[in-house]
mmCIF file of C-alpha atoms in Angstrom:
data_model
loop_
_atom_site.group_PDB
_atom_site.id
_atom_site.type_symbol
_atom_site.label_atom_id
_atom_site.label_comp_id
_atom_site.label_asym_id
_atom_site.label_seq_id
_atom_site.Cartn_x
_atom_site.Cartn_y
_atom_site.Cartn_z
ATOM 1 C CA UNK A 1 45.727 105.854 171.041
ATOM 2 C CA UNK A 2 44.272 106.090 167.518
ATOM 3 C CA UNK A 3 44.057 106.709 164.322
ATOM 4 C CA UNK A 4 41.374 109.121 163.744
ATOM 5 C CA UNK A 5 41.893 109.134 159.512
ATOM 6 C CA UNK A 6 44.725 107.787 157.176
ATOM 7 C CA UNK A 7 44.240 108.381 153.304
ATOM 8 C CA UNK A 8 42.806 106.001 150.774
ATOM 9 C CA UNK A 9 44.334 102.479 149.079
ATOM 10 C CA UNK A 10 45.884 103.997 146.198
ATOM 11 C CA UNK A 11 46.661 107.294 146.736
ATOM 12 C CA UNK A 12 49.655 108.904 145.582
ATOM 13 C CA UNK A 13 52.768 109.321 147.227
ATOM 14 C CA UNK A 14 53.277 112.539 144.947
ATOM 15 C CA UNK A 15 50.259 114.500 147.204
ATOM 16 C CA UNK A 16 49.925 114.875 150.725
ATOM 17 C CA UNK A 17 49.103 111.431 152.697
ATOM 18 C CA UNK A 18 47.926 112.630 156.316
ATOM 19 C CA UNK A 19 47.609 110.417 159.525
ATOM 20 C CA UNK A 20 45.646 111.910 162.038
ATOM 21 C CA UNK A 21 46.203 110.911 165.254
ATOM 22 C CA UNK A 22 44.183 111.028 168.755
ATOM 23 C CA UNK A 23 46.006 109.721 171.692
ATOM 24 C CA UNK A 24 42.862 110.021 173.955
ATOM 25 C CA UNK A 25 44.894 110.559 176.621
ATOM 26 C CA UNK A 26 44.022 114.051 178.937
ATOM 27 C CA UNK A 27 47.506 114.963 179.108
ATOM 28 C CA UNK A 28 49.917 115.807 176.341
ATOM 29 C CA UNK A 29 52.469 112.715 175.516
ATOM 30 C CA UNK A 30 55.620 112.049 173.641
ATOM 31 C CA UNK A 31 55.190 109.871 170.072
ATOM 32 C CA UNK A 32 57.423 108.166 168.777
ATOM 33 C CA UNK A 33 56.262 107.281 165.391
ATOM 34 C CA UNK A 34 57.585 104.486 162.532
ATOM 35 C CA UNK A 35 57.112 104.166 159.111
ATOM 36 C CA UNK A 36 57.347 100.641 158.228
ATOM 37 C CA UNK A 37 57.712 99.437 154.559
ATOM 38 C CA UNK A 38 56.263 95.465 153.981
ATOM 39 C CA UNK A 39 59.576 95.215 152.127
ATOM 40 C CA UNK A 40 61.830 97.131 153.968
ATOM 41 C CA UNK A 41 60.830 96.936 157.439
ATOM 42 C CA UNK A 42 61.436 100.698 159.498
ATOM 43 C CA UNK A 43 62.043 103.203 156.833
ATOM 44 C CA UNK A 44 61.743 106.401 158.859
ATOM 45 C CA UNK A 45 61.151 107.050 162.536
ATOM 46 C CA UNK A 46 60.324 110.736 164.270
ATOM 47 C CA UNK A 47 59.534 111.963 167.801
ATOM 48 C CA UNK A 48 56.643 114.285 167.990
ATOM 49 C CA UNK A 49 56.730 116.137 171.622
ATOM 50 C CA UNK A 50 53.816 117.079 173.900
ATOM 51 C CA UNK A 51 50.367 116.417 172.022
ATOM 52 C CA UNK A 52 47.112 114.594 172.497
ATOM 53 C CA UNK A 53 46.131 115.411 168.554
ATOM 54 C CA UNK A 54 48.313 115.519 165.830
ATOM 55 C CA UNK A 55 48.619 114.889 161.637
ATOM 56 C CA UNK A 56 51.681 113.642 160.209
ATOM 57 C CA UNK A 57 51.914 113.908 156.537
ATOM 58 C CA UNK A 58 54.111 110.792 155.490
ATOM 59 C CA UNK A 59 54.423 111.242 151.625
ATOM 60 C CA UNK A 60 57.829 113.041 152.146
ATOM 61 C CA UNK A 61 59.213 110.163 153.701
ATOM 62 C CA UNK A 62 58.556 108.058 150.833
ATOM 63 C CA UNK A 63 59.471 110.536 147.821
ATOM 64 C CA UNK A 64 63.064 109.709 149.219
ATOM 65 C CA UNK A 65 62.545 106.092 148.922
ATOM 66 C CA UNK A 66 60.638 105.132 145.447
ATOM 67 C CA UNK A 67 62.192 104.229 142.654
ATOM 68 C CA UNK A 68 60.422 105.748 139.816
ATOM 69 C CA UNK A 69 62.775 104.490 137.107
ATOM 70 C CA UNK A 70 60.995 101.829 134.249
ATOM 71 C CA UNK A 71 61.709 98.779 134.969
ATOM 72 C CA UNK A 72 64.893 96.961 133.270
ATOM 73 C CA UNK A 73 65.354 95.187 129.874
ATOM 74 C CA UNK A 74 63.953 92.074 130.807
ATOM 75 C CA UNK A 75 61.527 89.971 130.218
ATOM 76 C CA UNK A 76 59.206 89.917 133.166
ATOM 77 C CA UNK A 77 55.935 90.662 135.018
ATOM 78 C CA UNK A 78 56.990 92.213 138.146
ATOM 79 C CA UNK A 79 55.568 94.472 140.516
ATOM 80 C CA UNK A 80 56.156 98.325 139.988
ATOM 81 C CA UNK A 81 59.089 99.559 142.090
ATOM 82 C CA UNK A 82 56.893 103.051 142.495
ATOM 83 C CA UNK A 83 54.347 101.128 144.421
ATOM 84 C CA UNK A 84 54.723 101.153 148.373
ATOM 85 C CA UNK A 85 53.074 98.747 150.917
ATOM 86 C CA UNK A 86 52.939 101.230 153.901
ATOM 87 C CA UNK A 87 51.810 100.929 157.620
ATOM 88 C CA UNK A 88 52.310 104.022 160.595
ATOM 89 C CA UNK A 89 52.850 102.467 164.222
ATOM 90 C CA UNK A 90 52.243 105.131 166.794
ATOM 91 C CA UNK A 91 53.940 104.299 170.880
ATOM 92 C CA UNK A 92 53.045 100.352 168.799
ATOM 93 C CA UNK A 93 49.914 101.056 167.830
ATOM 94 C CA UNK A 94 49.687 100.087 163.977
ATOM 95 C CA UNK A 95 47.304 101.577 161.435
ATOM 96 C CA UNK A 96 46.264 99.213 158.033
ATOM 97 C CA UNK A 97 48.243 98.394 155.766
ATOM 98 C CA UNK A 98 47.851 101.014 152.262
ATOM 99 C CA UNK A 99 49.656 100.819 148.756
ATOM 100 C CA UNK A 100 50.873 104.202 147.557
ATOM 101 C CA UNK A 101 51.526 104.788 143.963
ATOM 102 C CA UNK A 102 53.030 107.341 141.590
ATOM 103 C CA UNK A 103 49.419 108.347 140.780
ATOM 104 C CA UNK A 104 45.925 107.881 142.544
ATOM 105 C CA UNK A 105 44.752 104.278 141.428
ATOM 106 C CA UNK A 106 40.695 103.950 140.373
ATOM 107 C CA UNK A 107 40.225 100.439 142.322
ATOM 108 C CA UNK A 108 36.635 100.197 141.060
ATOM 109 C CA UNK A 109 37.783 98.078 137.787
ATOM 110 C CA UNK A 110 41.882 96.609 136.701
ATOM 111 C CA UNK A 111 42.631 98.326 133.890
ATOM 112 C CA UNK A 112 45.824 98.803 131.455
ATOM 113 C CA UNK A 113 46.902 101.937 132.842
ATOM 114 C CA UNK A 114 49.528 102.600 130.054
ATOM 115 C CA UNK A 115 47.466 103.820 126.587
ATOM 116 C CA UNK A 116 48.801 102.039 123.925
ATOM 117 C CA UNK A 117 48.495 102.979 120.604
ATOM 118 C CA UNK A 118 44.846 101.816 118.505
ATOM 119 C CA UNK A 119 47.555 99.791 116.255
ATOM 120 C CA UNK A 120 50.646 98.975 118.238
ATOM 121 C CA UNK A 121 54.295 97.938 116.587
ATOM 122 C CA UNK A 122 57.438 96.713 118.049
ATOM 123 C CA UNK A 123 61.021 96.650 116.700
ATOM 124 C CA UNK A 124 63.614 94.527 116.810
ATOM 125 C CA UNK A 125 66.037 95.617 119.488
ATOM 126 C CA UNK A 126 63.556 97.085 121.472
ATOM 127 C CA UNK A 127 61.525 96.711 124.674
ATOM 128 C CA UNK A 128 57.404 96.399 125.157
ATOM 129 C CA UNK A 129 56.463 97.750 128.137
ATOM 130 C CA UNK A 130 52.723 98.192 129.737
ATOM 131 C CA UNK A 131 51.670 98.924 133.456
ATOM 132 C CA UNK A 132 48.440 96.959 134.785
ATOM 133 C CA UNK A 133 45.900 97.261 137.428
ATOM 134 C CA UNK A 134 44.350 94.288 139.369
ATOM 135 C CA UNK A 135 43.327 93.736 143.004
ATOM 136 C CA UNK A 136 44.594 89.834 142.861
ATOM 137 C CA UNK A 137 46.084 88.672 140.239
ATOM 138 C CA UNK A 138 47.627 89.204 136.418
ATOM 139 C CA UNK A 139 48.093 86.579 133.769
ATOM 140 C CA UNK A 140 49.691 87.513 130.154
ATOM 141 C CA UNK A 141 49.508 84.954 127.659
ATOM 142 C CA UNK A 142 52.159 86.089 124.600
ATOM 143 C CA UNK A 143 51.579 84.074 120.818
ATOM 144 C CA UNK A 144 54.340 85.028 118.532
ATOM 145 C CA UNK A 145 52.687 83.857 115.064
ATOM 146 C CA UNK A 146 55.745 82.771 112.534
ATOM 147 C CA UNK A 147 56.385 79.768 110.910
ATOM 148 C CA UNK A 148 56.793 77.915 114.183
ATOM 149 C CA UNK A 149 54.237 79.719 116.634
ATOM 150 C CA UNK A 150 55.520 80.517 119.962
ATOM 151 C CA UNK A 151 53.547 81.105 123.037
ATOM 152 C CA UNK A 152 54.430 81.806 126.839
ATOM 153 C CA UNK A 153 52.612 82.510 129.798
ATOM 154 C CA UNK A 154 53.446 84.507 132.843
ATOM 155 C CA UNK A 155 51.007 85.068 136.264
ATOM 156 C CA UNK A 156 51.921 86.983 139.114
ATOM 157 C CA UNK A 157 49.420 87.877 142.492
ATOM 158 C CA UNK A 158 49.584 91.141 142.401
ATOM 159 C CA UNK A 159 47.799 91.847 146.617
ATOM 160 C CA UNK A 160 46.380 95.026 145.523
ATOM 161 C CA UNK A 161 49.746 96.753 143.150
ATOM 162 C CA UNK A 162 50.133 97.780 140.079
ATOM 163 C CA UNK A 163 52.623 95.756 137.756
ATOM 164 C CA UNK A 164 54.818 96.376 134.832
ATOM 165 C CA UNK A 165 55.519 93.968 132.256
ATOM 166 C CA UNK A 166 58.628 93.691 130.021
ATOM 167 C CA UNK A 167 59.459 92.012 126.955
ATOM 168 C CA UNK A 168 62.824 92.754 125.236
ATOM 169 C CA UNK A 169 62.563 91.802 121.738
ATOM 170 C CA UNK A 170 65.738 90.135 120.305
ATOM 171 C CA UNK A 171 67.313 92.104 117.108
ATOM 172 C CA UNK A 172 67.236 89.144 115.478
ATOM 173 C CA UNK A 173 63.615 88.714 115.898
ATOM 174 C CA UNK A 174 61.098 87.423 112.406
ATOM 175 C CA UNK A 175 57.741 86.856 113.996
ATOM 176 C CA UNK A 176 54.974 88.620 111.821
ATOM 177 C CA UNK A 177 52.865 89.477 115.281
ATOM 178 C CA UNK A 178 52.916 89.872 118.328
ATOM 179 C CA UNK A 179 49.267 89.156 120.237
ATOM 180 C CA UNK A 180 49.239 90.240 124.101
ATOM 181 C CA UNK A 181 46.271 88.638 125.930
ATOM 182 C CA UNK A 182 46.029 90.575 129.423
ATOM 183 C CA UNK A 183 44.086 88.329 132.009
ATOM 184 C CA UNK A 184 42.935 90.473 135.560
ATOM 185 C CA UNK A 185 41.278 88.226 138.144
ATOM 186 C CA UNK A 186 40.587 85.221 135.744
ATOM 187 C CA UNK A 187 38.499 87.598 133.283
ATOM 188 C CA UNK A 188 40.319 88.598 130.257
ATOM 189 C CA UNK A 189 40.780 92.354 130.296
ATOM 190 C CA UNK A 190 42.219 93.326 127.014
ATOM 191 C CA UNK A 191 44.257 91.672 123.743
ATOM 192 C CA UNK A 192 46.817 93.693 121.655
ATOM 193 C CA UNK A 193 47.964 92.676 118.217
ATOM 194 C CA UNK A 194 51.661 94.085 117.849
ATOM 195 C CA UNK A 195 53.138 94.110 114.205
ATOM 196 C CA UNK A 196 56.957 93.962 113.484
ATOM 197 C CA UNK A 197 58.595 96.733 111.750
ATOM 198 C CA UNK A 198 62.020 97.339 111.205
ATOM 199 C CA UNK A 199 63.320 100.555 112.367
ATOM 200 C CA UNK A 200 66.667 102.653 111.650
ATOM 201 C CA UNK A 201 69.891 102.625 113.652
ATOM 202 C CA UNK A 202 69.302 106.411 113.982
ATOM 203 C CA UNK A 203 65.625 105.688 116.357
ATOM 204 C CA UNK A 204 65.312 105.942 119.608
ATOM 205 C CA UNK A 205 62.969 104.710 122.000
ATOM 206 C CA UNK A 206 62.160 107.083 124.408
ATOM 207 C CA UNK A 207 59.976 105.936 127.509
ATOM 208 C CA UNK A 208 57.924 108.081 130.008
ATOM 209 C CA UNK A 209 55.374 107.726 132.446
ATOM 210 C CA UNK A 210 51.479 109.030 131.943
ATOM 211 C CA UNK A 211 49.574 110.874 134.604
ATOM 212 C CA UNK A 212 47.803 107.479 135.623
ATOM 213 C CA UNK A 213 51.091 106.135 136.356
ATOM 214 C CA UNK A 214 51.118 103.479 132.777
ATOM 215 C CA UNK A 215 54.482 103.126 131.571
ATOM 216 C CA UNK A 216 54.615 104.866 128.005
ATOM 217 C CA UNK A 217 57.086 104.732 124.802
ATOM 218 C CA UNK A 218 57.522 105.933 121.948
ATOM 219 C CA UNK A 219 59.982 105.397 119.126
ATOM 220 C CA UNK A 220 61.076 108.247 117.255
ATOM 221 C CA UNK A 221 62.111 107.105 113.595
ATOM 222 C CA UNK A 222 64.653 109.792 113.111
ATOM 223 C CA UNK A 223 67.323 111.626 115.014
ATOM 224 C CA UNK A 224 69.890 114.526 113.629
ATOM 225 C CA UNK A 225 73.038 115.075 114.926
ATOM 226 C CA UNK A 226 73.231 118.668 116.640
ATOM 227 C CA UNK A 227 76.271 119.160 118.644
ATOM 228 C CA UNK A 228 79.113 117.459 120.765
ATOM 229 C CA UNK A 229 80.353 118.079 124.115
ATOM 230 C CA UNK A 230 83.238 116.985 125.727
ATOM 231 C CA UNK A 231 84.261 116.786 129.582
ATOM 232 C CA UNK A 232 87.727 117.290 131.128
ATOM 233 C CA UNK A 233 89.635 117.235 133.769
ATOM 234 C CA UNK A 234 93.023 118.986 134.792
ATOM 235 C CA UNK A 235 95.099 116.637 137.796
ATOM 236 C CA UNK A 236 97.482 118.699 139.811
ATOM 237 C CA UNK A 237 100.176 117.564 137.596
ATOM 238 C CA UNK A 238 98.645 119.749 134.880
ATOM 239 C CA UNK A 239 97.635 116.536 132.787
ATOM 240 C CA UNK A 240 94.144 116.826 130.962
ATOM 241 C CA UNK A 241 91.659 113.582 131.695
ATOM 242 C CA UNK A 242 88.288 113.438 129.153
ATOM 243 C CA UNK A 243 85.993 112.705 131.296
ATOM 244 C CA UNK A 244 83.189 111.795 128.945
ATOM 245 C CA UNK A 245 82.264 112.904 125.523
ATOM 246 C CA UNK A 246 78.543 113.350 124.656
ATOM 247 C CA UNK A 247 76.326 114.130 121.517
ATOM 248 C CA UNK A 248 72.696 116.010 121.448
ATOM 249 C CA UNK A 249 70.551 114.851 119.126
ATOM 250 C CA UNK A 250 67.096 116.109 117.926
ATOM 251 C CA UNK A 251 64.373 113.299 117.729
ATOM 252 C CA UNK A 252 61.448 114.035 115.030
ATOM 253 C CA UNK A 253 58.207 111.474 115.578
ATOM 254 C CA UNK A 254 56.817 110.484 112.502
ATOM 255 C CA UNK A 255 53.762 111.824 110.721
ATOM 256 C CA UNK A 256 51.537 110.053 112.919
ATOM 257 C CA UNK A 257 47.681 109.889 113.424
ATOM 258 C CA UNK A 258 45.675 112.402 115.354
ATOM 259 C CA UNK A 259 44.988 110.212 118.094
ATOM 260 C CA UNK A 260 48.239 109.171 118.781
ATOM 261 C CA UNK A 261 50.026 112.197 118.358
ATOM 262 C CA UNK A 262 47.908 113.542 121.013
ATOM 263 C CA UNK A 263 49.245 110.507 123.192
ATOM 264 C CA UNK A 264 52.771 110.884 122.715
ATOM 265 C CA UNK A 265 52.428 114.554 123.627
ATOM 266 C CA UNK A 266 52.269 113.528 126.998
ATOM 267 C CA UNK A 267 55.539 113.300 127.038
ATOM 268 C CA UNK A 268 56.415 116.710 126.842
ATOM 269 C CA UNK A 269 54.736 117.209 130.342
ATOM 270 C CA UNK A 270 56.064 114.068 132.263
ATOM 271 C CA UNK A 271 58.498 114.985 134.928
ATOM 272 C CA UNK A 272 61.307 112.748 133.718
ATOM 273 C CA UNK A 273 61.855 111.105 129.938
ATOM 274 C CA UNK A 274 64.323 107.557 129.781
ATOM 275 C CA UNK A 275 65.935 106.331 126.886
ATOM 276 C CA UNK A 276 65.529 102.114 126.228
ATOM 277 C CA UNK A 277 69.248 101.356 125.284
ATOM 278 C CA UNK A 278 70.777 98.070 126.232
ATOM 279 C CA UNK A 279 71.736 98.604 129.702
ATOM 280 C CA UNK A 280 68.114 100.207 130.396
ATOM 281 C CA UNK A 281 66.446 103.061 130.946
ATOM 282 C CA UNK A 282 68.524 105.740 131.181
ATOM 283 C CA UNK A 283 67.412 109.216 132.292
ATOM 284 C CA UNK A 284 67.573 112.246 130.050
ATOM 285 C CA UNK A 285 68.689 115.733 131.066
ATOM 286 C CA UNK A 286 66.864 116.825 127.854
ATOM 287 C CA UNK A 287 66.665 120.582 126.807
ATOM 288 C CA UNK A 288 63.965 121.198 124.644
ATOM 289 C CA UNK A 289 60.339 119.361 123.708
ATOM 290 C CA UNK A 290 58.489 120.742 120.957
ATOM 291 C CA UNK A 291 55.172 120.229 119.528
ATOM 292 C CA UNK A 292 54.563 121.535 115.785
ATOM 293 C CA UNK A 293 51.107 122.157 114.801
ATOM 294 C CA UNK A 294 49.420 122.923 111.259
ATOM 295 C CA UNK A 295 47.603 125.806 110.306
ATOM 296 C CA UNK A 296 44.307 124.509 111.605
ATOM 297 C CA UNK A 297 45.710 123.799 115.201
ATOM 298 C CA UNK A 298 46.269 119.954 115.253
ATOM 299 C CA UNK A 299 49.396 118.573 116.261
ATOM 300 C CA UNK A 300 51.502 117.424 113.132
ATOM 301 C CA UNK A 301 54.835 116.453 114.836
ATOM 302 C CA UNK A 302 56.650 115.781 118.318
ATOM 303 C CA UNK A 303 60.495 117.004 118.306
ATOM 304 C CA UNK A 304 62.558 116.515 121.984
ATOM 305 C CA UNK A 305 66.534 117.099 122.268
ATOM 306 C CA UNK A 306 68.595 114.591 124.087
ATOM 307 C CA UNK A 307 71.983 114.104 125.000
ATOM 308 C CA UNK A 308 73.981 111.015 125.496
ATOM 309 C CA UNK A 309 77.297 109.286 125.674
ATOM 310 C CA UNK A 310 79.188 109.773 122.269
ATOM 311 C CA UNK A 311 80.366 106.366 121.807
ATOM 312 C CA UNK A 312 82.643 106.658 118.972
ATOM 313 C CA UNK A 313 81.912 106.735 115.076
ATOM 314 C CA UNK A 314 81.430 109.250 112.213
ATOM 315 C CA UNK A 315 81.239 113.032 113.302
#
């Protein structure tokens, strides 16, 4: 029994991820096959009958088990949820160990795979977020400069996944800048200098992933009011329950430079958009993204409906 070809470290768990399999045996046997998670343990087991070659493709398996939501509201360096430490035993014959991610992962070089603006800002009430890349280890080292300079540092081994960090920032928050020193291996990788700006109780921060699998936001400055919607029930009795009431709302980005316009359009392609709001991310059923262009054929604005819970207040 053997494994005759698994895929690559890194590959994604969106495409195809074949195990071919010789049992070098002159008759045709039973398999019994067992996809073990380092985490989990047994996450899915089949019986293939009657073969002496076969491929089993094991990326369905784990669609049903990733959890591709952003990570919380809290202040961490974690590893990514969408990341999977997989092995395939065959009759107990085990292959090597392989992380799958949400996209195929360059391991030549750790990188930032999120693609932050050239000159980043934060708000107070909302939440940083960047994915990294490194085979061993990560080390962020924050310095809030204010009147009394604050800095923390956080390190986590990272055996080969991609990790997310978080950083809520507090509404009451008066540093001037934020600077983000990313550290891969012991070699510092990258430094961002975030400025604080206050933003309206109308934004929203809407967060995405980009087709290297970097956690990506965006806060849109402005949202309009379009419609409400309201959900009921009728009991048996013939008594009416509301069930939830909702509001859509129409984000417009801001007038924003070429070069980041172009990166927040990614957004209208990703396959799911969250909202940051207190309790998290929060998927969006949205119905429309937009992209305005000017008479020349650059991008001049972003514009994406959402709906969410209504939660009271002026109509």
């Amino acid at each position: 029994m053997k494994f005759v070809s698994i895929p690559n470290y890194g590959a994604s768990w969106r495409e195809k991820l074949i195990y071919a399999i010789d049992t070098e045996s002159d008759e045709a046997i039973d398999l019994n096959v067992d996809i073990i998670d380092s985490e989990r343990g047994v996450v899915a087991s089949l019986n293939i009958y009657q073969v002496k070659t076969t491929e089993i493709d094991i990326a369905p398996y784990l669609r049903t088990l990733v959890d591709e939501s952003p990570t919380g509201n809290i202040e961490a360096l974690t590893w990514s949820s969408a990341a999977l430490e997989i092995r395939v035993a065959v009759n107990g014959v085990e292959s090597p160990q392989r992380v799958f991610y949400r996209a195929n992962l360059d391991l030549s070089t750790a990188k930032v795979l999120s693609r932050l603006p050239t000159h980043p800002t934060v708000s107070p009430g909302e939440t940083l977020r960047m994915t990294i890349f490194s085979r061993k280890s990560v080390e962020i080292k924050l310095l809030m400069v204010s009147l009394v300079p604050e800095i923390k540092t956080y390190t986590l081994m990272t055996y080969g996944r991609p990790v997310e960090f978080t950083l809520p920032i507090a509404a009451d928050a008066n540093f001037k800048r934020l600077r983000v020193t990313i550290i891969c291996d012991g070699v510092t990788l990258d430094g961002y200098d975030f400025m604080l700006i206050k933003s309206d109780s109308s934004a929203r921060q809407v967060v995405w992933y980009n087709m290297a699998g970097g956690v990506e936001s965006y806060t849109f400055p402005k949202s309009v009011r379009l419609n409400y919607r309201t959900d009921v029930a009728k009991a048996a009795s013939g008594r009416v329950r509301i069930k939830g009431r909702y509001v859509t709302r129409e984000l417009y980005s801001a007038y924003e430079s070429p070069e980041e316009l172009e990166r927040i359009m990614q957004m209208v392609f990703a396959p799911q958009l969250y909202i940051s709001t207190e309790q998290g991310c929060l998927p969006q059923s949205d119905f429309t993204r937009r992209v305005a262009f000017t008479p020349q054929g650059g991008i001049s604005q972003l514009k994406i409906e959402i709906e969410e819970a209504w939660r009271g207040g002026e109509l």
